[in-house]
Coordinates of N, CA and C in Angstrom, one line a residue:
X110 N 0.8 -1.5 -0.2 CA 0.4 -0.1 0.1 C 0.9 1.4 -0.2
X111 N 1.6 1.4 0.8 CA 2.7 2.6 1.1 C 4.2 2.6 0.1
X112 N 4.4 3.3 0.0 CA 5.6 3.6 -1.1 C 6.5 3.1 -0.5
X113 N 7.7 2.5 -1.5 CA 9.1 2.4 -0.5 C 9.0 3.6 0.5
X114 N 9.7 3.4 1.2 CA 10.0 4.5 2.8 C 11.2 4.2 2.7
X115 N 12.1 5.1 3.4 CA 13.8 4.7 3.7 C 14.1 5.7 5.3
X116 N 14.0 4.5 6.5 CA 14.1 4.5 8.2 C 15.1 6.0 7.8
X117 N 15.9 6.0 7.3 CA 16.9 6.7 7.8 C 17.4 8.8 7.3
X118 N 15.6 8.3 6.3 CA 15.2 9.6 6.3 C 14.6 9.9 7.0
X119 N 13.8 9.6 8.4 CA 13.1 9.9 8.8 C 12.4 10.6 10.1
X120 N 12.0 12.1 10.3 CA 12.8 12.7 11.3 C 12.0 11.9 12.8
X121 N 13.2 13.3 13.7 CA 12.7 12.4 14.5 C 11.4 13.3 15.4
X122 N 10.8 13.4 16.6 CA 9.6 13.9 16.7 C 10.0 15.2 16.8
X123 N 9.1 16.2 16.6 CA 8.5 17.8 16.2 C 9.7 17.8 15.3
X124 N 11.0 17.3 14.7 CA 11.6 17.8 13.7 C 11.5 17.8 12.7
X125 N 12.3 18.8 11.8 CA 11.5 19.5 9.7 C 12.0 18.0 9.3
X126 N 10.8 17.8 7.9 CA 10.6 16.6 7.5 C 11.2 16.7 6.8
X127 N 12.2 15.4 6.4 CA 13.7 15.5 5.7 C 13.6 15.8 4.3
X128 N 14.3 15.4 3.2 CA 13.9 15.7 2.2 C 14.0 14.8 1.8
X129 N 13.8 14.2 -0.2 CA 13.8 13.7 -0.4 C 15.4 14.1 -2.1
X130 N 16.3 13.9 -1.7 CA 17.2 14.7 -2.6 C 18.2 14.1 -3.5
X131 N 18.1 14.8 -5.1 CA 18.6 14.4 -6.2 C 19.1 15.2 -6.7
X132 N 20.1 15.0 -8.0 CA 21.4 15.3 -8.1 C 21.3 15.5 -9.8
X133 N 20.6 16.0 -11.0 CA 21.1 15.7 -12.1 C 22.2 15.4 -12.8
X134 N 22.9 13.8 -13.0 CA 24.2 14.0 -13.6 C 25.1 14.1 -12.1
X135 N 26.2 12.8 -12.6 CA 27.1 12.5 -11.0 C 27.9 13.7 -11.2
X136 N 27.8 14.1 -12.1 CA 29.5 15.5 -11.5 C 29.3 16.9 -12.0
X137 N 27.9 17.0 -11.2 CA 26.9 18.3 -11.3 C 26.3 18.4 -9.8
X138 N 27.6 19.4 -8.7 CA 27.2 19.6 -7.6 C 26.3 20.2 -7.8
X139 N 26.2 21.1 -8.5 CA 25.5 23.0 -8.0 C 24.0 22.0 -9.2
X140 N 23.3 21.7 -9.5 CA 22.1 20.6 -9.9 C 21.6 19.6 -8.9
X141 N 22.1 20.4 -7.5 CA 21.1 19.1 -6.7 C 20.2 20.0 -6.1
X142 N 18.7 19.0 -6.6 CA 17.2 20.0 -5.8 C 16.8 18.7 -4.4
X143 N 16.5 19.7 -3.5 CA 15.4 18.7 -2.4 C 14.4 19.2 -3.3
X144 N 13.1 17.2 -3.0 CA 12.3 17.2 -3.1 C 11.3 17.5 -1.8
X145 N 10.6 18.5 -1.3 CA 10.1 18.8 -0.1 C 8.4 18.1 -0.2
X146 N 8.4 17.9 1.5 CA 6.9 16.9 1.8 C 6.3 17.8 1.8
X147 N 6.1 19.4 1.4 CA 5.7 20.6 1.7 C 5.2 21.2 -0.2
X148 N 5.4 20.0 -0.8 CA 5.0 20.2 -1.7 C 6.3 21.4 -2.9
X149 N 6.8 21.5 -2.2 CA 8.1 22.6 -3.2 C 8.8 22.4 -3.2
X150 N 9.8 22.9 -3.8 CA 11.4 22.1 -4.3 C 12.3 23.2 -3.9
X151 N 13.7 23.1 -3.6 CA 14.5 24.1 -2.7 C 15.5 23.7 -3.9
X152 N 16.1 24.0 -3.9 CA 17.9 24.4 -4.6 C 18.9 25.2 -4.3
X153 N 19.5 24.5 -3.5 CA 20.7 25.3 -2.3 C 21.6 26.0 -3.1
X154 N 22.3 25.8 -4.0 CA 22.8 26.1 -4.9 C 22.3 27.9 -4.9
X155 N 21.4 27.4 -5.4 CA 20.6 28.8 -6.2 C 19.8 29.6 -5.3
X156 N 20.1 29.4 -3.9 CA 19.1 29.5 -3.0 C 18.1 30.1 -3.1
X157 N 17.5 29.1 -4.2 CA 15.9 29.4 -4.8 C 14.8 28.2 -4.0
X158 N 13.6 28.9 -3.8 CA 12.4 28.0 -3.4 C 11.4 27.4 -4.4
X159 N 11.3 26.8 -5.4 CA 10.7 27.0 -6.3 C 8.7 26.5 -5.9
X160 N 7.3 26.6 -6.7 CA 6.9 26.4 -6.9 C 5.7 26.1 -7.4
X161 N 4.7 25.4 -7.6 CA 4.0 25.8 -8.7 C 2.6 25.8 -8.5
X162 N 1.7 26.0 -9.0 CA 0.0 25.9 -8.9 C -0.7 26.7 -8.1
X163 N -0.3 27.7 -7.4 CA -0.2 28.5 -6.3 C -2.3 27.9 -5.8
X164 N -2.6 28.8 -7.1 CA -4.5 29.1 -7.6 C -4.3 30.1 -6.2
X165 N -4.2 31.5 -6.1 CA -4.1 31.8 -5.1 C -5.8 32.5 -5.4
X166 N -6.8 32.8 -4.5 CA -7.7 33.7 -4.6 C -9.1 32.6 -5.9
X167 N -9.0 31.2 -5.7 CA -9.3 30.2 -6.2 C -10.8 30.2 -5.5
X168 N -10.7 29.8 -3.9 CA -11.8 30.0 -3.2 C -12.8 31.0 -3.8
X169 N -12.0 32.7 -3.6 CA -12.9 33.6 -3.7 C -13.4 33.9 -4.8
X170 N -12.7 33.1 -6.0 CA -13.2 33.4 -7.3 C -14.7 32.7 -7.2
X171 N -14.5 31.1 -6.7 CA -16.0 30.2 -6.7 C -17.0 30.6 -5.6
X172 N -16.5 31.6 -4.2 CA -17.8 32.3 -4.4 C -18.3 33.5 -4.5
X173 N -17.5 34.6 -5.0 CA -18.0 35.5 -6.4 C -19.0 34.9 -7.6
X174 N -18.8 33.6 -8.1 CA -19.9 32.5 -9.2 C -20.9 32.5 -8.2
X175 N -20.8 32.5 -6.7 CA -22.3 31.1 -6.0 C -21.7 30.5 -5.3
X176 N -20.8 30.4 -5.2 CA -20.6 27.9 -4.8 C -20.3 29.0 -3.8
X177 N -20.9 27.9 -2.6 CA -20.4 27.7 -1.0 C -19.2 27.2 -0.9
X178 N -18.1 27.5 -0.9 CA -16.8 26.9 -0.5 C -16.3 28.0 0.9
X179 N -15.4 26.8 1.3 CA -14.8 27.9 2.7 C -13.2 28.5 2.2
X180 N -13.5 29.6 3.2 CA -12.1 30.9 2.9 C -11.5 30.6 3.5
X181 N -9.8 31.0 3.2 CA -9.3 30.9 4.2 C -8.4 30.3 3.8
X182 N -7.9 29.8 2.6 CA -7.1 29.5 1.5 C -5.9 29.9 1.3
X183 N -6.3 31.0 1.2 CA -5.0 32.0 0.2 C -4.4 32.6 1.2
X184 N -4.3 33.0 2.6 CA -4.4 32.6 4.1 C -3.2 31.8 4.5
X185 N -3.4 30.8 4.0 CA -3.3 29.1 4.5 C -2.3 29.1 2.7
X186 N -2.1 29.1 2.0 CA -1.2 29.2 1.8 C -0.2 29.6 1.5
X187 N -0.3 31.2 1.3 CA 0.9 32.3 2.3 C 1.5 32.1 2.9
X188 N 0.9 31.3 4.0 CA 1.7 31.6 5.5 C 2.5 30.1 5.4
X189 N 1.9 29.1 4.7 CA 2.6 27.8 4.2 C 3.7 27.6 3.2
X190 N 3.5 28.9 2.4 CA 4.9 29.1 1.3 C 5.8 30.4 2.6
X191 N 5.1 31.1 3.2 CA 6.3 32.0 4.0 C 7.2 31.7 4.8
X192 N 6.7 30.6 5.5 CA 7.0 29.5 6.9 C 8.7 28.3 5.5
X193 N 8.0 28.3 4.2 CA 8.9 27.3 3.7 C 10.7 28.4 3.4
X194 N 10.1 29.7 2.8 CA 11.0 30.6 2.8 C 11.4 31.1 4.1
X195 N 11.5 30.9 5.4 CA 11.6 31.4 6.2 C 13.0 30.3 7.0
X196 N 12.2 29.6 6.4 CA 13.1 28.2 7.2 C 14.6 27.9 6.1
X197 N 14.7 27.7 5.1 CA 15.2 27.8 3.9 C 16.3 29.3 4.0
X198 N 15.2 30.4 4.6 CA 16.5 31.3 4.0 C 16.4 31.6 2.5
X199 N 15.9 31.3 2.0 CA 16.2 31.7 0.5 C 16.1 32.8 0.6
X200 N 16.6 32.8 -0.7 CA 16.9 34.5 -1.7 C 15.9 35.3 -3.1
X201 N 15.7 33.3 -3.5 CA 14.3 33.4 -4.7 C 13.7 32.7 -4.7
X202 N 12.1 33.7 -4.9 CA 11.6 32.8 -4.8 C 10.7 32.5 -6.4
X203 N 10.6 31.2 -7.2 CA 10.8 30.9 -8.1 C 9.2 30.2 -8.5
X204 N 8.0 30.8 -9.2 CA 6.9 30.1 -9.3 C 6.8 30.2 -10.4
X205 N 6.2 28.6 -10.9 CA 6.1 28.2 -12.0 C 4.5 28.3 -12.2
X206 N 4.2 28.9 -12.7 CA 2.9 29.2 -13.3 C 1.5 28.7 -12.1
X207 N 0.4 30.2 -12.7 CA -0.5 29.9 -12.1 C -0.6 30.5 -10.6
X208 N 0.1 31.4 -10.3 CA 0.3 32.5 -9.1 C -0.9 32.7 -8.7
X209 N -2.2 33.1 -9.3 CA -3.5 33.9 -9.3 C -4.0 32.6 -10.1
X210 N -5.5 32.6 -9.5 CA -6.6 32.2 -9.8 C -7.0 32.4 -11.3
X211 N -8.2 33.5 -10.8 CA -8.5 33.9 -11.8 C -9.0 35.6 -11.8
X212 N -8.8 36.6 -12.5 CA -8.9 38.0 -12.2 C -10.0 37.7 -11.9
X213 N -11.6 37.4 -11.3 CA -12.4 37.6 -10.2 C -12.6 36.9 -9.1
X214 N -10.9 36.4 -8.5 CA -10.8 36.1 -7.6 C -9.9 36.9 -7.2
X215 N -9.7 37.6 -7.8 CA -8.9 39.1 -6.7 C -8.9 40.1 -6.8
X216 N -9.8 39.4 -5.4 CA -10.7 40.6 -4.6 C -9.9 40.9 -3.5
X217 N -10.4 42.7 -2.6 CA -9.9 43.2 -1.9 C -8.8 42.5 -0.5
X218 N -9.7 41.5 -0.2 CA -9.4 40.5 0.6 C -8.0 39.6 0.8
X219 N -8.1 39.4 -0.9 CA -6.9 38.5 -1.2 C -5.8 39.7 -1.9
X220 N -5.6 40.4 -2.1 CA -5.3 41.3 -2.9 C -4.2 41.8 -1.3
X221 N -4.6 42.0 0.0 CA -4.0 42.7 1.3 C -3.7 41.4 1.7
X222 N -4.3 40.2 1.5 CA -3.0 38.7 1.9 C -2.2 38.9 1.6
X223 N -2.0 38.5 0.0 CA -0.1 39.1 -0.4 C 0.1 40.1 -0.2
X224 N -0.5 42.1 0.1 CA 0.4 42.8 0.1 C 1.2 42.3 1.1
X225 N 0.5 42.1 2.6 CA 1.1 42.0 3.7 C 2.5 40.3 3.5
X226 N 2.2 39.6 2.9 CA 2.5 38.3 2.5 C 3.7 39.5 2.1
X227 N 3.8 40.0 1.0 CA 5.3 40.8 0.5 C 5.8 41.7 1.1
X228 N 5.2 42.1 2.3 CA 5.9 43.1 2.9 C 6.4 42.7 4.2
X229 N 6.6 41.4 3.9 CA 6.9 40.4 5.3 C 8.4 39.5 4.8
X230 N 8.7 39.9 3.3 CA 9.2 39.2 2.4 C 10.2 40.1 1.6
X231 N 10.3 41.5 2.5 CA 10.7 42.1 1.4 C 11.8 41.6 0.8
X232 N 12.9 41.1 0.7 CA 14.2 41.2 0.4 C 14.5 39.9 -0.6
X233 N 12.9 39.2 -1.2 CA 13.6 37.9 -2.0 C 12.9 38.5 -3.3
X234 N 13.4 37.7 -3.8 CA 13.5 38.2 -5.4 C 12.5 37.4 -5.5
X235 N 11.3 37.7 -6.8 CA 9.9 36.9 -7.0 C 9.7 37.1 -8.4
X236 N 9.9 35.5 -9.1 CA 9.7 35.4 -9.9 C 8.9 34.7 -10.6
X237 N 7.6 35.1 -11.3 CA 6.5 34.1 -12.0 C 6.9 34.0 -13.8
X238 N 7.0 32.9 -14.1 CA 6.8 32.3 -14.9 C 5.5 31.8 -15.3
X239 N 5.0 32.6 -16.3 CA 3.5 32.7 -16.8 C 2.9 31.1 -17.3
X240 N 1.8 31.1 -16.7 CA 1.2 29.6 -16.7 C -0.5 30.1 -17.6
X241 N -0.8 29.2 -17.8 CA -2.6 29.1 -18.5 C -3.5 30.2 -17.4
X242 N -3.3 29.2 -16.4 CA -4.9 30.7 -15.1 C -4.0 32.0 -15.0
X243 N -2.7 32.4 -15.3 CA -2.2 33.6 -15.4 C -2.8 34.7 -16.3
X244 N -2.0 33.9 -17.5 CA -2.9 34.6 -18.4 C -4.6 35.6 -18.6
X245 N -5.3 34.4 -17.3 CA -6.5 34.9 -17.4 C -7.1 36.0 -16.5
X246 N -6.4 35.8 -15.9 CA -6.0 36.7 -13.8 C -5.2 37.8 -14.2
X247 N -4.3 38.0 -15.0 CA -3.6 39.1 -15.4 C -2.3 39.3 -14.5
X248 N -0.9 39.9 -14.6 CA -0.5 39.6 -13.9 C -0.1 40.0 -12.2
X249 N 0.5 40.4 -11.3 CA 0.5 40.7 -10.3 C 0.8 42.2 -10.5
X250 N -0.3 42.9 -9.0 CA 0.2 44.5 -8.9 C 1.2 44.2 -8.9
X251 N 1.8 45.4 -9.4 CA 3.3 46.1 -9.5 C 3.5 46.2 -8.2
X252 N 3.0 46.5 -7.5 CA 3.4 47.4 -5.7 C 3.6 45.4 -5.3
X253 N 3.6 44.5 -6.1 CA 3.9 42.9 -4.8 C 5.3 43.1 -5.5
X254 N 6.0 43.5 -6.7 CA 7.7 43.3 -7.3 C 7.9 41.8 -7.9
X255 N 7.1 41.5 -8.4 CA 7.7 40.2 -9.0 C 8.5 40.2 -10.4
X256 N 9.1 39.6 -10.4 CA 9.7 40.0 -11.6 C 8.6 38.8 -12.7
X257 N 7.3 38.8 -13.7 CA 6.5 38.2 -14.1 C 7.5 37.9 -15.8
X258 N 8.0 36.7 -16.2 CA 8.7 36.1 -17.3 C 8.0 34.8 -18.2
X259 N 8.2 34.6 -19.8 CA 7.2 34.0 -20.3 C 8.2 32.4 -20.3
X260 N 7.7 31.5 -20.3 CA 8.1 29.7 -20.5 C 8.8 30.3 -21.6
X261 N 9.2 29.5 -21.9 CA 10.6 29.1 -20.8 C 11.5 29.9 -20.7
X262 N 11.9 29.7 -19.0 CA 12.5 30.8 -18.5 C 13.8 30.1 -18.2
X263 N 15.4 30.4 -18.2 CA 16.3 30.0 -17.7 C 16.7 30.1 -16.2
X264 N 17.3 29.0 -15.9 CA 17.6 29.7 -14.4 C 18.7 28.7 -13.6
X265 N 20.1 28.4 -14.5 CA 21.3 28.0 -13.6 C 21.5 26.7 -14.8
X266 N 21.3 25.9 -14.0 CA 20.6 24.6 -14.3 C 19.9 24.3 -15.8
X267 N 18.5 24.5 -14.9 CA 17.5 24.6 -15.1 C 16.8 24.7 -15.9
X268 N 15.8 24.7 -16.6 CA 14.7 25.6 -17.5 C 13.2 25.0 -16.8
X269 N 13.3 26.5 -16.8 CA 11.4 26.7 -15.5 C 10.4 27.4 -16.9
X270 N 10.2 26.1 -16.7 CA 8.2 26.0 -17.5 C 7.1 26.4 -16.5
X271 N 6.1 26.5 -17.3 CA 4.4 26.5 -16.5 C 4.1 24.8 -16.6
X272 N 4.1 24.5 -18.5 CA 3.6 23.4 -18.9 C 4.9 22.2 -19.4
X273 N 4.6 20.7 -19.0 CA 5.8 20.0 -19.0 C 6.6 20.2 -20.5
X274 N 7.6 20.2 -21.0 CA 7.9 19.8 -21.9 C 7.1 18.8 -23.0
X275 N 6.7 18.8 -24.9 CA 6.8 18.1 -25.4 C 7.1 16.4 -24.6
X276 N 6.5 15.2 -25.0 CA 7.1 14.0 -24.3 C 7.3 13.3 -25.6
X277 N 7.7 13.3 -26.6 CA 8.4 12.7 -27.5 C 9.7 13.6 -28.4
X278 N 10.2 14.9 -27.1 CA 11.0 15.1 -27.8 C 13.2 13.8 -26.9
X279 N 14.0 13.8 -27.9 CA 14.8 12.8 -27.5 C 14.7 13.5 -26.1
X280 N 15.3 11.5 -25.1 CA 16.3 12.1 -24.4 C 17.8 12.8 -24.2
X281 N 17.7 13.5 -22.7 CA 18.8 14.4 -22.5 C 18.5 15.8 -23.5
X282 N 17.1 15.8 -23.9 CA 17.9 17.3 -25.6 C 17.7 18.4 -24.7
X283 N 16.8 18.7 -23.0 CA 17.2 19.4 -22.1 C 17.7 20.0 -21.9
X284 N 18.7 18.9 -21.1 CA 19.9 18.6 -20.6 C 20.4 19.0 -21.1
X285 N 20.8 18.6 -22.5 CA 21.7 19.2 -23.4 C 21.6 20.8 -23.8
X286 N 20.6 21.6 -24.4 CA 20.9 22.0 -24.6 C 20.4 23.8 -23.9
X287 N 18.6 23.6 -23.0 CA 19.1 24.4 -22.2 C 18.7 24.2 -20.2
X288 N 19.0 22.8 -20.6 CA 18.9 22.9 -18.7 C 17.6 21.5 -18.9
X289 N 17.8 21.1 -17.7 CA 16.5 20.2 -17.3 C 15.4 20.8 -16.9
X290 N 13.7 21.0 -17.7 CA 12.6 21.2 -17.4 C 12.4 21.0 -16.0
X291 N 11.8 22.1 -15.0 CA 10.9 22.2 -14.0 C 10.0 22.8 -14.1
X292 N 8.6 22.2 -14.0 CA 6.9 22.5 -14.3 C 6.3 22.3 -13.5
X293 N 5.4 22.6 -13.8 CA 4.1 22.5 -13.0 C 3.0 21.9 -13.7
X294 N 1.7 22.7 -13.6 CA 0.3 22.7 -14.7 C 0.3 21.2 -14.6
X295 N 0.0 20.1 -14.6 CA -0.9 19.4 -14.8 C -0.7 18.5 -13.2
X296 N -0.4 19.2 -11.6 CA -1.3 18.7 -10.7 C -0.9 17.4 -10.4
X297 N 0.3 16.4 -10.8 CA 0.1 15.6 -10.7 C -0.4 14.9 -9.6
X298 N -0.8 14.0 -9.4 CA -1.4 12.7 -8.1 C -0.9 11.7 -8.2
X299 N -0.6 10.8 -7.6 CA -0.6 9.2 -7.5 C -1.5 8.6 -7.3
X300 N -2.1 7.2 -7.4 CA -3.0 6.3 -7.3 C -2.7 4.8 -6.5
X301 N -2.5 4.7 -5.2 CA -1.8 3.6 -4.8 C -3.0 2.5 -4.5
X302 N -2.5 1.3 -4.3 CA -4.4 0.0 -4.4 C -3.2 -0.8 -3.5
X303 N -4.1 -1.1 -2.2 CA -3.4 -2.3 -1.1 C -4.6 -3.0 -2.2
X304 N -4.0 -4.6 -0.7 CA -3.7 -5.6 -0.7 C -6.2 -5.4 -0.9
X305 N -6.5 -4.7 0.3 CA -7.5 -4.9 0.7 C -8.7 -3.9 -0.2
X306 N -8.4 -4.0 -1.5 CA -8.9 -3.0 -1.9 C -9.0 -1.1 -1.6
X307 N -7.7 -0.5 -0.2 CA -7.3 0.1 -0.3 C -7.0 1.1 -1.7
X308 N -7.6 2.6 -1.8 CA -7.2 3.4 -2.5 C -6.5 4.2 -1.7
X309 N -5.5 4.7 -2.1 CA -4.6 6.2 -1.8 C -4.3 6.7 -3.2
X310 N -4.2 8.4 -2.7 CA -4.2 9.0 -3.7 C -3.5 9.6 -3.3
X311 N -2.5 10.9 -3.4 CA -1.5 10.9 -2.8 C -0.9 12.5 -4.2
X312 N -0.5 13.8 -3.9 CA 0.1 14.6 -4.9 C 1.8 13.3 -4.5
X313 N 2.7 13.9 -6.2 CA 3.7 13.2 -6.3 C 4.7 14.7 -7.2
X314 N 5.9 14.3 -6.7 CA 6.8 14.8 -7.7 C 6.8 13.9 -9.2
X315 N 7.4 13.9 -10.4 CA 6.8 13.0 -11.3 C 8.2 13.4 -11.5
X316 N 9.2 12.4 -12.2 CA 10.4 12.6 -13.0 C 10.6 11.5 -14.3
X317 N 11.4 12.6 -15.3 CA 11.1 12.6 -16.9 C 12.6 12.9 -16.8
X318 N 13.4 12.0 -18.2 CA 14.7 11.9 -18.8 C 14.4 13.4 -18.8
X319 N 13.5 14.6 -19.5 CA 13.6 15.7 -19.7 C 13.0 17.4 -18.8
X320 N 12.8 16.4 -17.7 CA 11.6 17.3 -17.3 C 11.4 16.3 -15.5
X321 N 11.4 17.5 -14.3 CA 10.7 17.6 -13.1 C 9.6 18.3 -13.1
X322 N 8.2 17.1 -12.7 CA 7.7 18.0 -12.6 C 7.0 17.9 -11.3
X323 N 6.8 19.5 -10.8 CA 6.2 19.7 -9.3 C 4.3 19.7 -8.9
X324 N 3.9 18.8 -7.9 CA 2.6 19.1 -6.8 C 2.1 20.1 -7.1
X325 N 0.5 20.0 -7.2 CA 0.1 21.8 -7.5 C 0.6 22.2 -5.5
X326 N 1.6 23.2 -5.4 CA 1.6 23.7 -3.9 C -0.1 24.2 -3.4
X327 N -0.6 24.5 -3.6 CA -1.7 25.9 -3.6 C -3.4 24.2 -3.5
X328 N -3.6 24.4 -2.1 CA -4.5 24.2 -0.7 C -5.5 23.7 -1.4
X329 N -6.4 24.2 -2.8 CA -7.5 24.2 -3.3 C -7.4 23.9 -4.6
X330 N -6.9 23.0 -5.1 CA -6.6 23.0 -6.5 C -6.9 21.5 -7.0
X331 N -6.9 20.4 -7.2 CA -7.8 19.2 -7.5 C -6.0 18.3 -7.5
X332 N -6.1 17.2 -7.8 CA -5.0 16.8 -8.5 C -5.4 15.6 -10.2
X333 N -4.9 15.4 -10.9 CA -5.1 14.5 -12.1 C -3.4 13.0 -12.0
X334 N -4.8 11.8 -12.0 CA -4.5 10.7 -11.2 C -2.3 10.8 -12.8
X335 N -1.5 9.9 -13.0 CA -0.6 10.1 -13.5 C 0.0 9.2 -12.8
X336 N -0.3 7.7 -14.5 CA 0.1 6.9 -14.2 C 1.6 6.5 -14.2
X337 N 2.1 4.6 -13.6 CA 3.2 4.7 -14.1 C 3.5 4.3 -15.6
X338 N 4.4 4.7 -16.7 CA 5.1 4.3 -17.3 C 6.2 4.3 -17.4
X339 N 7.2 3.7 -18.2 CA 8.5 3.8 -19.3 C 9.3 4.9 -19.1
X340 N 10.5 5.4 -17.8 CA 11.4 6.4 -18.1 C 10.5 7.2 -17.6
X341 N 9.7 6.6 -16.7 CA 8.6 8.0 -15.3 C 9.1 7.3 -14.0
X342 N 8.9 7.7 -13.6 CA 9.1 7.8 -11.4 C 7.8 8.9 -10.4
X343 N 7.2 8.2 -10.4 CA 6.5 9.2 -9.5 C 7.2 9.2 -8.1
X344 N 7.3 10.1 -7.1 CA 7.7 10.3 -6.0 C 6.5 11.0 -5.2
X345 N 6.7 10.3 -4.4 CA 4.2 10.4 -3.4 C 5.2 11.3 -2.3
X346 N 4.3 11.8 -2.2 CA 4.1 13.0 -1.2 C 3.2 12.9 0.1
X347 N 4.4 11.9 1.7 CA 3.4 12.0 2.5 C 3.5 13.0 3.8
X348 N 3.3 12.8 4.7 CA 2.6 14.0 5.6 C 4.2 14.5 5.9
X349 N 5.2 13.4 5.7 CA 6.8 13.6 7.0 C 7.8 13.3 5.9
X350 N 7.6 13.0 4.5 CA 8.6 12.2 3.6 C 8.3 12.4 2.1
X351 N 8.7 11.8 1.4 CA 9.0 12.1 -0.5 C 9.8 10.7 -0.8
X352 N 8.5 9.6 -1.5 CA 9.5 8.6 -0.9 C 9.1 8.2 -3.1
X353 N 9.8 7.8 -3.9 CA 9.7 7.1 -5.0 C 9.0 5.8 -4.9
X354 N 8.0 6.0 -6.1 CA 7.1 5.0 -6.0 C 8.2 3.4 -6.9
X355 N 8.6 3.7 -7.7 CA 9.1 3.3 -9.1 C 11.0 3.6 -9.1
X356 N 11.0 2.4 -8.9 CA 13.5 2.5 -8.9 C 13.2 2.1 -10.2
X357 N 14.5 2.7 -10.4 CA 15.5 3.5 -10.3 C 14.9 5.2 -11.0
X358 N 15.3 5.8 -11.1 CA 15.1 7.3 -11.6 C 15.1 7.5 -13.1
X359 N 15.1 7.6 -14.2 CA 15.5 7.9 -15.1 C 16.9 8.6 -15.4
X360 N 18.0 8.5 -16.3 CA 19.1 9.1 -16.1 C 18.6 10.2 -16.8
X361 N 18.9 11.6 -16.6 CA 20.2 11.5 -15.6 C 20.3 12.0 -13.5
X362 N 18.6 12.1 -13.3 CA 18.1 12.0 -11.9 C 19.2 10.8 -11.3
X363 N 20.0 10.8 -9.8 CA 19.8 9.6 -9.6 C 19.6 10.1 -7.6
X364 N 19.5 9.6 -6.8 CA 19.0 10.1 -5.3 C 20.4 10.1 -4.6
X365 N 20.6 11.1 -4.3 CA 21.7 10.9 -3.3 C 21.7 11.3 -2.1
X366 N 22.5 11.4 -0.7 CA 21.9 10.7 0.5 C 21.5 12.7 1.7
X367 N 20.7 13.0 2.3 CA 20.7 14.3 2.4 C 21.8 14.4 3.4
X368 N 21.9 16.0 3.3 CA 23.3 16.4 4.3 C 23.9 17.8 3.6

């Protein structure tokens, strides 16, 4: 029922959950990424936190349309994001698309919460790689001081995108030319089945030869089930760990001990 666990990575009670650490190539220490249980990606060499599909204001947009959905999701998303930025002492945040959900979700309450969050992280460089929802919602207000770019956006050894690269690209093409793609858009989840017909649906990271897909960071986003496939490894997000379901990871990825 459960994906493979790694006892040496289990946290002590009350400690910070450990990451799953990946390196893209054996001789590229600068291309090391931490897959975090908080559904985010940390790049230590660049002091950069990556998230995807935050969809701020989605619940507000639904309420504007007359749908009875609970409030507080924007505040929850921003609090979780702020905690990660503080814990890792991030110097830069890169949002891989869909920062805002819709134009109708840009309510006064949502914009006030965003401004308060930005003021709490005033020294942080913020980059938004436009996604499909950003086109509908419009660019963030200038007061948030976010640099807005189109995909693909190069960032060190990575190619930052919203949507994954085409699956028929030749293996290694992005690593050689533009960098391995970091992307969102799919909202990937994996579905695990147990012997007693249990069914567990979990957010997941997805590794391919060309890309790393991030799970949706937003708390009110839903997910798309990604099945197992050749050349693809899904890494399930648990409460306190990120665990590969399949092994080994496709080239050029390799799992390395945290530290």
